mmCIF file of C-alpha atoms and ligand atoms in Angstrom:
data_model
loop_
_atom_site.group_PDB
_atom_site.id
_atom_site.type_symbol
_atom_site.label_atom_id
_atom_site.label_comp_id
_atom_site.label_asym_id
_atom_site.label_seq_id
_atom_site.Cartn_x
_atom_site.Cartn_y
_atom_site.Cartn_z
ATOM 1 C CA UNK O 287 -19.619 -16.217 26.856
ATOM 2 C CA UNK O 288 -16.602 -17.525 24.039
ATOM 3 C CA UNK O 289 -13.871 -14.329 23.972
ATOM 4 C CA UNK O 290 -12.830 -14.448 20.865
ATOM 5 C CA UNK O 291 -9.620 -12.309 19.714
ATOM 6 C CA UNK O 292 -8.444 -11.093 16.150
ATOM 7 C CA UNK O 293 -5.041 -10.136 14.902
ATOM 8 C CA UNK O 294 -6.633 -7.509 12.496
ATOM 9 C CA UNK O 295 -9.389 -5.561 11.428
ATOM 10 C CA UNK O 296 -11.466 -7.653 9.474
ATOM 11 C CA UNK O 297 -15.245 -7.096 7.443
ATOM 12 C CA UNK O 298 -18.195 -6.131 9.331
ATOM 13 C CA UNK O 299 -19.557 -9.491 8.072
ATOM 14 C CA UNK O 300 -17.433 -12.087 9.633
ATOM 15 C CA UNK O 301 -17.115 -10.155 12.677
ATOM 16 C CA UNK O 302 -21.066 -10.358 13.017
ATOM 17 C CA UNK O 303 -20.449 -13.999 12.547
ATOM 18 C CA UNK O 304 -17.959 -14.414 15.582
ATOM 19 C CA UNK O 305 -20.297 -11.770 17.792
ATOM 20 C CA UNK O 306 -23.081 -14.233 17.096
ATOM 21 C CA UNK O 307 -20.839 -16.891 19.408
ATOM 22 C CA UNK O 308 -18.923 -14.427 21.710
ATOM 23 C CA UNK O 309 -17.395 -11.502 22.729
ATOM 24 C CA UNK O 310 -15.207 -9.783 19.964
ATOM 25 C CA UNK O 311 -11.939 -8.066 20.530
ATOM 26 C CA UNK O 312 -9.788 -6.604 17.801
ATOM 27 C CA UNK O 313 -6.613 -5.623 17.248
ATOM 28 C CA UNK O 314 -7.091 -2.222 15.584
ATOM 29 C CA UNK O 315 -3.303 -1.196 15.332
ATOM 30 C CA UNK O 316 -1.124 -1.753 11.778
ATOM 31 C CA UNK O 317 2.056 -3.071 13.915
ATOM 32 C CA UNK O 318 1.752 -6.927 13.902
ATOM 33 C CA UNK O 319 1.513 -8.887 16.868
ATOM 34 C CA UNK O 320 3.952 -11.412 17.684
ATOM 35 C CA UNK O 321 6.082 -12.908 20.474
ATOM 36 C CA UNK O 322 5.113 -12.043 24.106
ATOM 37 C CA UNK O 323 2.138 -9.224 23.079
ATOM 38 C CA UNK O 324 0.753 -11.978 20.876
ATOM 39 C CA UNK O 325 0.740 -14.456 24.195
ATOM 40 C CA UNK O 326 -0.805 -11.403 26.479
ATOM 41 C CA UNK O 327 -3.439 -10.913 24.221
ATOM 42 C CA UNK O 328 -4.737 -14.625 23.256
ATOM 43 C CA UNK O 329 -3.661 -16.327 26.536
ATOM 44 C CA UNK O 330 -7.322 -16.108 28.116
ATOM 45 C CA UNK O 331 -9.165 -16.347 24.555
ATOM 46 C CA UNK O 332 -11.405 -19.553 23.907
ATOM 47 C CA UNK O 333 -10.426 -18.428 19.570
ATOM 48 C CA UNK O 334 -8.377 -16.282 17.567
ATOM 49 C CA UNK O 335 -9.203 -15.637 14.473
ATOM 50 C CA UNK O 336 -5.032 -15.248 12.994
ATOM 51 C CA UNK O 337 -3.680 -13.942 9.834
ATOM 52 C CA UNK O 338 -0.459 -15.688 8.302
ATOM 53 C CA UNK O 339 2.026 -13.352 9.694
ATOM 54 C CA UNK O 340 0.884 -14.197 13.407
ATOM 55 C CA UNK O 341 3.424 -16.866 14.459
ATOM 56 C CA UNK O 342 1.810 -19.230 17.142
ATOM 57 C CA UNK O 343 4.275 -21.312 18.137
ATOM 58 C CA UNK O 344 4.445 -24.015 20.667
ATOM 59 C CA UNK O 345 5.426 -21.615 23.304
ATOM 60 C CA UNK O 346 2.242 -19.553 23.429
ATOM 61 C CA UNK O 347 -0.026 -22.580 22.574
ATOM 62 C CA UNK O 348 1.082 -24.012 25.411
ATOM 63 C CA UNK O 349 0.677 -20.808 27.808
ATOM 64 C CA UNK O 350 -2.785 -20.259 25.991
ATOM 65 C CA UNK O 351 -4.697 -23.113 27.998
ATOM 66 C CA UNK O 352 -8.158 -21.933 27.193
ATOM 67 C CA UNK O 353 -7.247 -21.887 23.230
ATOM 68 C CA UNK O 354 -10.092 -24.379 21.404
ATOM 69 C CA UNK O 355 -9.870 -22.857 17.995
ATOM 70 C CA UNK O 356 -7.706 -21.049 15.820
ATOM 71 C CA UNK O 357 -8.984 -19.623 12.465
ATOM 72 C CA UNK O 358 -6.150 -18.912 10.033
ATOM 73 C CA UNK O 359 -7.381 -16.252 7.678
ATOM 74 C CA UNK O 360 -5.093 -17.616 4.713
ATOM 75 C CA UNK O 361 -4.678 -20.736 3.333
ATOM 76 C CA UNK O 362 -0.835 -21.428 3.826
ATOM 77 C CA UNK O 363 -0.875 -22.555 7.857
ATOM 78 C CA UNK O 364 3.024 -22.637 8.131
ATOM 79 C CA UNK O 365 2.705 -19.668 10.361
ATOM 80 C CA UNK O 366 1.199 -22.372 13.014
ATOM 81 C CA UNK O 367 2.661 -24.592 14.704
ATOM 82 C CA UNK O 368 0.208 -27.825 14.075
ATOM 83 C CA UNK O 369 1.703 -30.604 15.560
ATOM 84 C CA UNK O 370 1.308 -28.437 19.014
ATOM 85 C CA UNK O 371 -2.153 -27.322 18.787
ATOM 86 C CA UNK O 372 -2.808 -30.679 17.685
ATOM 87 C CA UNK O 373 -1.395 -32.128 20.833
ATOM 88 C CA UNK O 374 -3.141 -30.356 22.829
ATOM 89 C CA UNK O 375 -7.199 -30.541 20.952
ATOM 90 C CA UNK O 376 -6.624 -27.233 19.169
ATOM 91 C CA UNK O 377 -8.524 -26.757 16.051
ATOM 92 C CA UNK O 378 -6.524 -25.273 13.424
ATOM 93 C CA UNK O 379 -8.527 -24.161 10.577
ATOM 94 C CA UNK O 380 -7.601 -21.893 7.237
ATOM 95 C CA UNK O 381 -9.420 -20.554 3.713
ATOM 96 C CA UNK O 382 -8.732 -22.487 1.000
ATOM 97 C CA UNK O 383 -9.945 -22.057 -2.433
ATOM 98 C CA UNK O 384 -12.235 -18.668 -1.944
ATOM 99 C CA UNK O 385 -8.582 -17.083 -3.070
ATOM 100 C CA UNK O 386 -7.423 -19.002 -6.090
ATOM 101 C CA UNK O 387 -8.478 -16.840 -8.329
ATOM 102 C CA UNK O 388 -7.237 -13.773 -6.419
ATOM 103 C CA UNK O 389 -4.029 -15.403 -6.333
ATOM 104 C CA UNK O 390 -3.316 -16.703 -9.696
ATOM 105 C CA UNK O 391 -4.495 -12.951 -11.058
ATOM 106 C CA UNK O 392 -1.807 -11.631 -9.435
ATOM 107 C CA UNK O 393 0.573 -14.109 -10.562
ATOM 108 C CA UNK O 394 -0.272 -13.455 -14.047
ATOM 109 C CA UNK O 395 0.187 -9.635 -13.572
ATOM 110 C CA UNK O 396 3.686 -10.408 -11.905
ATOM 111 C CA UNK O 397 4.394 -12.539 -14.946
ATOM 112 C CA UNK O 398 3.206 -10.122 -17.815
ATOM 113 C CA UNK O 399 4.569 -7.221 -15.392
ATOM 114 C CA UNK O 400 7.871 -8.956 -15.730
ATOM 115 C CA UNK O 401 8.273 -9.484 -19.278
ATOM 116 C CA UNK O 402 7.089 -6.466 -20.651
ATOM 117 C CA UNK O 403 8.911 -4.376 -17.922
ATOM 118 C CA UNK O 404 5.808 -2.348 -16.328
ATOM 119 C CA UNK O 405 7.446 -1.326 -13.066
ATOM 120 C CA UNK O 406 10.309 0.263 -15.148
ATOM 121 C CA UNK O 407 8.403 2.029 -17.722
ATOM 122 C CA UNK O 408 6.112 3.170 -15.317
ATOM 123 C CA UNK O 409 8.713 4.942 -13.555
ATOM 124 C CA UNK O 410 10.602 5.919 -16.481
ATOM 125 C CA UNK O 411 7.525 7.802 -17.573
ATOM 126 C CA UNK O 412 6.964 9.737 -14.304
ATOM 127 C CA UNK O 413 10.341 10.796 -14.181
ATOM 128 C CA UNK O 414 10.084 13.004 -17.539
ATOM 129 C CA UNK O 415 12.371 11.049 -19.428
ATOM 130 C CA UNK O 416 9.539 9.980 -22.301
ATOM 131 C CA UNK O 417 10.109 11.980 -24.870
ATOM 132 C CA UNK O 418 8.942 10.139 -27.155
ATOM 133 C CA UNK O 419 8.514 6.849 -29.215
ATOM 134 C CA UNK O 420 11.781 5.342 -29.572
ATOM 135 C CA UNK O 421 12.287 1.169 -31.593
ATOM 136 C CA UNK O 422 14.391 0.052 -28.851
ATOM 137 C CA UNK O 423 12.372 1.616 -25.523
ATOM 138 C CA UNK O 424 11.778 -1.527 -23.152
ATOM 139 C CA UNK O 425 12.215 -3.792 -25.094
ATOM 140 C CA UNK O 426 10.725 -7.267 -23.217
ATOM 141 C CA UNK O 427 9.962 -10.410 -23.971
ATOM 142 C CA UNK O 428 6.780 -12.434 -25.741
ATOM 143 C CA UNK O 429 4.834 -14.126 -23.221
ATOM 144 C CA UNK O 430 2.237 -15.690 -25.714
ATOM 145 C CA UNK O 431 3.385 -19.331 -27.117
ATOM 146 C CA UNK O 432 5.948 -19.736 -24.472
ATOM 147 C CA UNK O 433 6.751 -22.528 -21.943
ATOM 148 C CA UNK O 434 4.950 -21.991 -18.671
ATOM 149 C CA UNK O 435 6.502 -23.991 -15.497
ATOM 150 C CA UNK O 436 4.427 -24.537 -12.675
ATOM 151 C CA UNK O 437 6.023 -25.550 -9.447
ATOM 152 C CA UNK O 438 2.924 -27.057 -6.856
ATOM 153 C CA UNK O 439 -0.174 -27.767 -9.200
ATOM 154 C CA UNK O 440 -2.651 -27.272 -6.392
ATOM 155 C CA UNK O 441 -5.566 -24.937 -6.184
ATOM 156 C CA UNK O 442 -3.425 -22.019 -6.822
ATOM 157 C CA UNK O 443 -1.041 -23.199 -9.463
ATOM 158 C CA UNK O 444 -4.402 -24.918 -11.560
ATOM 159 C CA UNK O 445 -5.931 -21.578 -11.246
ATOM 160 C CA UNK O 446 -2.628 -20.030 -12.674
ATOM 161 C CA UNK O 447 -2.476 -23.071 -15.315
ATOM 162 C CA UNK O 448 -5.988 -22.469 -16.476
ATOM 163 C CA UNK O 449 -5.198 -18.657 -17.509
ATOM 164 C CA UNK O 450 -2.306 -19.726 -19.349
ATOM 165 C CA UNK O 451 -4.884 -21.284 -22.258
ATOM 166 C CA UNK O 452 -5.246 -18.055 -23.249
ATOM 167 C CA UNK O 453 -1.905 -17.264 -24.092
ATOM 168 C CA UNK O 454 -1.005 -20.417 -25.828
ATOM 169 C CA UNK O 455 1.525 -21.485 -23.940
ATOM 170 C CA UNK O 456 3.426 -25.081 -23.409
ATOM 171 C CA UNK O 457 2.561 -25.715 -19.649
ATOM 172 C CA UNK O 458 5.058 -27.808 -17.842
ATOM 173 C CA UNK O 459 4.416 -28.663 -13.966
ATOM 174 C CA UNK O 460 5.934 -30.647 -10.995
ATOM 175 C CA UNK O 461 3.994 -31.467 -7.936
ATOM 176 C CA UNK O 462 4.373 -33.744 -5.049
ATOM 177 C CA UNK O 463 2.508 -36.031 -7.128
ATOM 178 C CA UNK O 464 1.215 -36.341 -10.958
ATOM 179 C CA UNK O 465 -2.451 -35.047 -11.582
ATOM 180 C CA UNK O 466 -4.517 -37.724 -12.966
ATOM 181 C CA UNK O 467 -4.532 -38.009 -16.909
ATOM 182 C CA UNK O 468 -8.410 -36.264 -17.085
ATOM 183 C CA UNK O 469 -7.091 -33.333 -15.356
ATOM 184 C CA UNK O 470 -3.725 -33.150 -17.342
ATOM 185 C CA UNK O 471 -5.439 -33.589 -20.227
ATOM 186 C CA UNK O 472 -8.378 -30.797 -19.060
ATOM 187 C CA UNK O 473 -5.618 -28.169 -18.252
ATOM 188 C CA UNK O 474 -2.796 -28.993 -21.390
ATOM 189 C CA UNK O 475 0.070 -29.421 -18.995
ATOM 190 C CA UNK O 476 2.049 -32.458 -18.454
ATOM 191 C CA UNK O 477 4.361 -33.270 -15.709
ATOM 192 C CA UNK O 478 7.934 -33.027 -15.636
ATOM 193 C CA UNK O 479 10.783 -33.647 -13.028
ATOM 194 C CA UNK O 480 12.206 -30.169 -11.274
ATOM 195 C CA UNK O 481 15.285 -30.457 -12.948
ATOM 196 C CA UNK O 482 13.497 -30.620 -16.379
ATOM 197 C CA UNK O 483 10.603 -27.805 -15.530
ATOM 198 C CA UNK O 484 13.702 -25.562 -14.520
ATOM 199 C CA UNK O 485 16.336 -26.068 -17.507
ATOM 200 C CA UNK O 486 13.247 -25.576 -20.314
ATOM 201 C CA UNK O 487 11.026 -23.037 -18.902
ATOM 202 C CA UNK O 488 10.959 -19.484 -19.875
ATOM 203 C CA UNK O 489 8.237 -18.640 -16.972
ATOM 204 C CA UNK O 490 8.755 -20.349 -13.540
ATOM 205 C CA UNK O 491 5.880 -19.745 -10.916
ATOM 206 C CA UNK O 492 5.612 -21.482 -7.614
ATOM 207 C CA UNK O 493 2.628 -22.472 -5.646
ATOM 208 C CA UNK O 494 3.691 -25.097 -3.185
ATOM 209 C CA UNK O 495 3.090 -24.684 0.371
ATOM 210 C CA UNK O 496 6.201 -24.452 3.030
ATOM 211 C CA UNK O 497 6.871 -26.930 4.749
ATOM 212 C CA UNK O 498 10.216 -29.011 5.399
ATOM 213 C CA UNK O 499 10.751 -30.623 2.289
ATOM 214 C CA UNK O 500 10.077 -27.476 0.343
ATOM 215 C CA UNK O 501 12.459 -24.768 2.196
ATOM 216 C CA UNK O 502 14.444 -23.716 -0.317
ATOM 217 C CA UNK O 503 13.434 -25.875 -3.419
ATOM 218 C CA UNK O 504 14.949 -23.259 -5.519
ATOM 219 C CA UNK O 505 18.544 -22.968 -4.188
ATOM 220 C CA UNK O 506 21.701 -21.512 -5.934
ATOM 221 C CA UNK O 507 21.729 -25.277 -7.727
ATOM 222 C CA UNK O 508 17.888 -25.171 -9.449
ATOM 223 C CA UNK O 509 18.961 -21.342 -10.133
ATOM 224 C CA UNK O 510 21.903 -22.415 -12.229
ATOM 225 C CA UNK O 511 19.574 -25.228 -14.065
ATOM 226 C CA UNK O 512 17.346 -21.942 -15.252
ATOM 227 C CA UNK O 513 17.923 -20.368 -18.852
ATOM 228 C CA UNK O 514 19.362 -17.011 -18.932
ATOM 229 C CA UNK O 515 16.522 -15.690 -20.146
ATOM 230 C CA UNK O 516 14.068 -17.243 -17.767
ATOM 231 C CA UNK O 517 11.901 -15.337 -14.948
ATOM 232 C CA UNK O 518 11.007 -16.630 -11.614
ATOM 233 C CA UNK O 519 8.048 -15.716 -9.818
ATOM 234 C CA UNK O 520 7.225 -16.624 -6.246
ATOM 235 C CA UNK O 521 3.625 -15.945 -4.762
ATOM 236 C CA UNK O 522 3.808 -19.042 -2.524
ATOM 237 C CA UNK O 523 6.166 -18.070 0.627
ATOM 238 C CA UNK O 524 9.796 -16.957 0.528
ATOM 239 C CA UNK O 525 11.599 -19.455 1.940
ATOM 240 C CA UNK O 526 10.880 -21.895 -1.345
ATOM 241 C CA UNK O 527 13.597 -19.533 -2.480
ATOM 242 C CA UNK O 528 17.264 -18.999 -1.121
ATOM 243 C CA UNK O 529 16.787 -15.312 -1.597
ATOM 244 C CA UNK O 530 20.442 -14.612 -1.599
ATOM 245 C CA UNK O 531 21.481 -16.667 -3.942
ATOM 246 C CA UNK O 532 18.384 -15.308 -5.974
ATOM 247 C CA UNK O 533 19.959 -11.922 -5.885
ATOM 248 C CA UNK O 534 23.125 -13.184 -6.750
ATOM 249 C CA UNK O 535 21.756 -14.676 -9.744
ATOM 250 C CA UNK O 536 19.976 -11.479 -10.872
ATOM 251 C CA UNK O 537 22.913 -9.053 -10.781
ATOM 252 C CA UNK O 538 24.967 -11.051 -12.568
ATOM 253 C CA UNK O 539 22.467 -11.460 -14.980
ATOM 254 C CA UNK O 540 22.397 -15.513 -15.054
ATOM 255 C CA UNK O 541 18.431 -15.718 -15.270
ATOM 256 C CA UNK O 542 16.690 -12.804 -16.643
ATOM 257 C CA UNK O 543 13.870 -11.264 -13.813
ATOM 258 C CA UNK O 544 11.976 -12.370 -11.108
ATOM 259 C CA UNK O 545 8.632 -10.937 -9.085
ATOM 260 C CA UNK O 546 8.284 -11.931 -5.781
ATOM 261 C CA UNK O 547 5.080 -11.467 -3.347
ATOM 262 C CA UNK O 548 6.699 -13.288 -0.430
ATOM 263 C CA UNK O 549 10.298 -13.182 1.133
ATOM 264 C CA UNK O 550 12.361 -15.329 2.585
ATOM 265 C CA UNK O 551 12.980 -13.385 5.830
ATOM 266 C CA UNK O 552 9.320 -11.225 5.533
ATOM 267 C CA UNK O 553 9.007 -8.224 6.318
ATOM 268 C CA UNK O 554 12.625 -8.188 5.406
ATOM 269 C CA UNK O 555 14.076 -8.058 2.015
ATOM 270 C CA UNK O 556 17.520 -9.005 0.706
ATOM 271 C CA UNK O 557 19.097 -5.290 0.272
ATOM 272 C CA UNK O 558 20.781 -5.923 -3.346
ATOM 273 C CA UNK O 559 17.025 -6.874 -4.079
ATOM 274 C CA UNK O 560 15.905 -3.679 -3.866
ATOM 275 C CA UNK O 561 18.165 -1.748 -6.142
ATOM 276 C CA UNK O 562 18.046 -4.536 -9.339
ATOM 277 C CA UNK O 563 15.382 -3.203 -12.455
ATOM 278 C CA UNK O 564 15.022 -6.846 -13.178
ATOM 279 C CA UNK O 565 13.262 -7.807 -9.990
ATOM 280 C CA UNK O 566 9.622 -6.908 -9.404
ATOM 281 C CA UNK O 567 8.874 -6.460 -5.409
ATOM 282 C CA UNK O 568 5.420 -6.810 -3.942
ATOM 283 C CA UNK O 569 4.345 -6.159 -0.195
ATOM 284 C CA UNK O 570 2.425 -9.441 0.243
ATOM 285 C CA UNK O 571 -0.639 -8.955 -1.578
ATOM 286 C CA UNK O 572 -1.669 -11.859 -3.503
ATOM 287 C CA UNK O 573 -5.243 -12.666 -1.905
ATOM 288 C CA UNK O 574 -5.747 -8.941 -1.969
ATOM 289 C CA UNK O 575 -8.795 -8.075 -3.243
ATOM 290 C CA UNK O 576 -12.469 -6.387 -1.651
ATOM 291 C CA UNK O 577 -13.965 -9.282 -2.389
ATOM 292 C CA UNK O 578 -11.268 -12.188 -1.569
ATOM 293 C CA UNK O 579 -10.483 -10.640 1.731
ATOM 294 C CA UNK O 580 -14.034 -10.687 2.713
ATOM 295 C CA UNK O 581 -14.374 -14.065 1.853
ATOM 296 C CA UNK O 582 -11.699 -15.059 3.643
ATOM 297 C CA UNK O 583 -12.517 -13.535 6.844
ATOM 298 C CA UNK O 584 -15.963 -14.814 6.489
ATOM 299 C CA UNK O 585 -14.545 -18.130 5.858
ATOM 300 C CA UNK O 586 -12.405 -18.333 9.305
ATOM 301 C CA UNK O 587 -15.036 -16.777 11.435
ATOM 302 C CA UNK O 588 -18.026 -19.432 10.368
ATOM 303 C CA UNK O 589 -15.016 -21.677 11.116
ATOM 304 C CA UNK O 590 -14.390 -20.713 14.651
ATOM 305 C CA UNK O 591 -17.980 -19.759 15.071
ATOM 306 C CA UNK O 592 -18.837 -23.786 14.152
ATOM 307 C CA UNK O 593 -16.234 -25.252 16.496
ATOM 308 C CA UNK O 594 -17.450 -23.175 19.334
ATOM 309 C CA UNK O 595 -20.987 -24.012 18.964
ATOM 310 C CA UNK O 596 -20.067 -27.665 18.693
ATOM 311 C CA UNK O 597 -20.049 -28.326 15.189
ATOM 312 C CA UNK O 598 -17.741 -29.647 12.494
ATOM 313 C CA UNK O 599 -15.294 -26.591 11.054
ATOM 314 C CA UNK O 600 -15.651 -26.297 7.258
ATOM 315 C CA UNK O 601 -12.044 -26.222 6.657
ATOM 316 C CA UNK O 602 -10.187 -27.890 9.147
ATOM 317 C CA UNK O 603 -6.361 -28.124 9.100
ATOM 318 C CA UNK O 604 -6.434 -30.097 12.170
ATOM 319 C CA UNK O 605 -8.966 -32.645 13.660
ATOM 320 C CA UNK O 606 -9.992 -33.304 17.477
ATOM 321 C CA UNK O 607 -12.687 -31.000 18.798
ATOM 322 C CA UNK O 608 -12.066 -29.399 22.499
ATOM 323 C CA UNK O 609 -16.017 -28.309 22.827
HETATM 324 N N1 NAI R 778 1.035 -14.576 -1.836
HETATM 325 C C1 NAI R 778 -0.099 -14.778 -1.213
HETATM 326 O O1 NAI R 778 -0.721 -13.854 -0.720
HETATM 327 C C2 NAI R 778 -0.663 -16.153 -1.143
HETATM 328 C C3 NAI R 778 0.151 -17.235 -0.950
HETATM 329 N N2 NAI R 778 -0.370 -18.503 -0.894
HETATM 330 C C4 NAI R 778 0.538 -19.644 -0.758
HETATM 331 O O2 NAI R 778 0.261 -20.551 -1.813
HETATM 332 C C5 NAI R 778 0.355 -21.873 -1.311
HETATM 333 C C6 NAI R 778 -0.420 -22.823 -2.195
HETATM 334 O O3 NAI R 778 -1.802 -22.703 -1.965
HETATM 335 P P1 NAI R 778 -2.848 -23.763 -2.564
HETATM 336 O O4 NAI R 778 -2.711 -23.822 -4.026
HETATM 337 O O5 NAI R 778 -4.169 -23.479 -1.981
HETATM 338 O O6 NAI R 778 -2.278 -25.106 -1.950
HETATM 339 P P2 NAI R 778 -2.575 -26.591 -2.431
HETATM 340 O O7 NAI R 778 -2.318 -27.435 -1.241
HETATM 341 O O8 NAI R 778 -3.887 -26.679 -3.114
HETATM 342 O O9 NAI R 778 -1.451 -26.841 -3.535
HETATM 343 C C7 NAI R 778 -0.113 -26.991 -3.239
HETATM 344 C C8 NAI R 778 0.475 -28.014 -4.194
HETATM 345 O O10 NAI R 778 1.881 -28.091 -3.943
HETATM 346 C C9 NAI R 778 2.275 -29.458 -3.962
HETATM 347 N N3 NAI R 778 3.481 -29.613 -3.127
HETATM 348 C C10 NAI R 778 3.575 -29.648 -1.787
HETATM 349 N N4 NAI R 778 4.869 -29.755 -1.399
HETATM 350 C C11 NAI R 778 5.585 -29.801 -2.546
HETATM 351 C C12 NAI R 778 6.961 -29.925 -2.817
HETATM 352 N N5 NAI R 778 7.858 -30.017 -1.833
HETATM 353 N N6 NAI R 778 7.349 -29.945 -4.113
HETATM 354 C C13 NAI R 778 6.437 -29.838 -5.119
HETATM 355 N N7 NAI R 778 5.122 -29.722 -4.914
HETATM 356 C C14 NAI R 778 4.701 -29.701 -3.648
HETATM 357 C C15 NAI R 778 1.084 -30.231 -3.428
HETATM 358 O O11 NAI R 778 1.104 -31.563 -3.883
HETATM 359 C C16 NAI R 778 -0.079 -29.428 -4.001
HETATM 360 O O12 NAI R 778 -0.493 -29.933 -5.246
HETATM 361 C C17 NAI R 778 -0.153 -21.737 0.127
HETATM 362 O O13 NAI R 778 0.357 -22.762 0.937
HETATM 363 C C18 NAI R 778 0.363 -20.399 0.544
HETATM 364 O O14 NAI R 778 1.599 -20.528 1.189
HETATM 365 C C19 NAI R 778 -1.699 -18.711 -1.019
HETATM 366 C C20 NAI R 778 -2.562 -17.659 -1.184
HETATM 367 C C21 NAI R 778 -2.118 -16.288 -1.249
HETATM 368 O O1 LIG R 779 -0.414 -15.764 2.084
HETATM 369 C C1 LIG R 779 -1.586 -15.910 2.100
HETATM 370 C C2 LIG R 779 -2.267 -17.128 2.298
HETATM 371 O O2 LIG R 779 -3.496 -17.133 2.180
HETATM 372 O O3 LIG R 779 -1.624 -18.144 2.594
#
């Protein structure tokens, strides 16, 4: 019998898909495994079935002999550490596309949130200081007919790109590489160098992946290239983004508002962060809907429940079976 181990408590569903191939244990408690009481608890498992805030690093892959799979519930994978598992025959897999749409609706709410300053009103209202309609109360900024910049024009940032028909707006993107012409043409956006995307843009969103050439694309450099009355908004992860100088540029008012899902040191925030009006701050949440997380979980169980009953995963990050 597989043993199969998960990080978190996951749908019904997909565990029924990974008790179909072995015996289940979860980790029921909120506190996040990591370091040595992540090694204790997957160092005898054939799988785990991970979620991105589970660091497997080379250390515990290598201590973790029996380890043939690992099903990354999330599509970024940066939390792994690839090149080991894939050393050593490890499948790595993670859930691509079932959360584009999840994604991108958040992005637009952080964008709209932004301009029209939700998170302030909100509160302004609940502390009893609306007393009434006023010319000048919050005032924000148009979103409609503006330039959209889209930093990574993968699943997640076409997904973004797509809503952004609807609010007539210029779309300007930069990506490793250009999209063919049919699919710039299909989605109105055309592609730009960072330098350009980043001096013109009134919106900037990123949805690139981390990895070594992307840790802090947006320095203090590509922050002074923004317009003063630009926003930045970051559901990728947080080390795109040299948080620091991000704050710096915020309180002194040099770019006008950012939301951020991710953070460069997560859990942790930047303090100043946390008292600024123009920031908005959210715990992590971009995939997080009923029906995305389910998907998702399904997703990385039929993975790990395929690679342990000797077939091909579905969305492999990896390649080279064990089994
Ligand atoms: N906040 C959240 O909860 C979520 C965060 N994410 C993050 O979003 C990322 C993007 O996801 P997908 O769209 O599925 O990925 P994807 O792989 O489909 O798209 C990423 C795009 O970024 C481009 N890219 C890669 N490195 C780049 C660089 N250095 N500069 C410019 N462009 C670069 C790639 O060419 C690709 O077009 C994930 O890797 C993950 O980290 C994804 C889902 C939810
Ligand atoms: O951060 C979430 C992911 O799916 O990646």
């Amino acid at each position: 019998m597989f043993k199969i181990f998960v990080t978190s408590k996951i749908s019904d569903s997909a565990l029924n898909i990974l008790k179909s191939v072995g015996e289940v244990e979860v980790w029921e408690k909120e506190e996040t495994l990591n370091g040595p009481a992540l090694l204790e608890k997957i160092k005898d498992q054939d799988a785990v079935l991970s979620m991105v805030n589970n660091f497997i690093t080379d250390d515990i892959l290598q201590q973790a002999s029996k380890l043939k799979v690992i099903g990354n519930c999330g599509v970024g994978y940066n939390n792994i550490d690839i090149a080991s598992a894939e050393k050593r025959g490890i499948v790595v897999t993670n859930t691509p596309d079932v959360l584009n749409d999840a994604t991108a609706d958040l992005t637009w709410a952080l964008i709209l949130g932004m301009a029209r300053r939700i998170v302030e009103a909100d509160h302004f209202v609940r502390e009893g200081k609306f007393t009434g309609w006023l010319p000048h109360l919050f005032i924000g900024n148009m979103v409609y007919g503006k330039k959209l910049g889209i930093i990574g024009m993968g699943r997640i940032g076409s997904a973004v790109c797509q809503r952004a028909k609807g609010f007539n707006m210029k779309v300007y993107y930069y990506n490793r590489n250009p999209l063919p012409k049919e699919k710039e043409q299909e989605y109105n956006a055309r592609y730009v160098d960072l330098e350009t995307l980043l001096k013109e843009c009134d919106y900037i969103t990123i949805h690139a992946p981390l990895n070594e050439e992307s840790y802090h694309l947006i320095g203090r450099e590509e922050l002074h290239l923004m317009k003063k009355d630009a926003y930045l908004i970051n559901t990728s992860r947080g080390p795109l983004i040299d948080e620091q100088a991000l704050y710096e540029h915020l309180k002194e008012g040099k770019i006008a508002g950012a939301a951020l899902d991710v953070y460069e040191h997560e859990p942790k925030i930047v303090e100043g962060l946390l008292a600024l009006d123009n920031v908005i701050l959210l715990p992590h949440i971009g995939s997080a809907t009923y029906e995305t997380r389910t998907k998702m979980a399904e997703l990385a169980a039929n993975n790990i429940a395929n690679v342990l009953s000797g077939k091909e995963p579905i969305t492999p990050v990896t390649k080279g079976l064990k089994i």
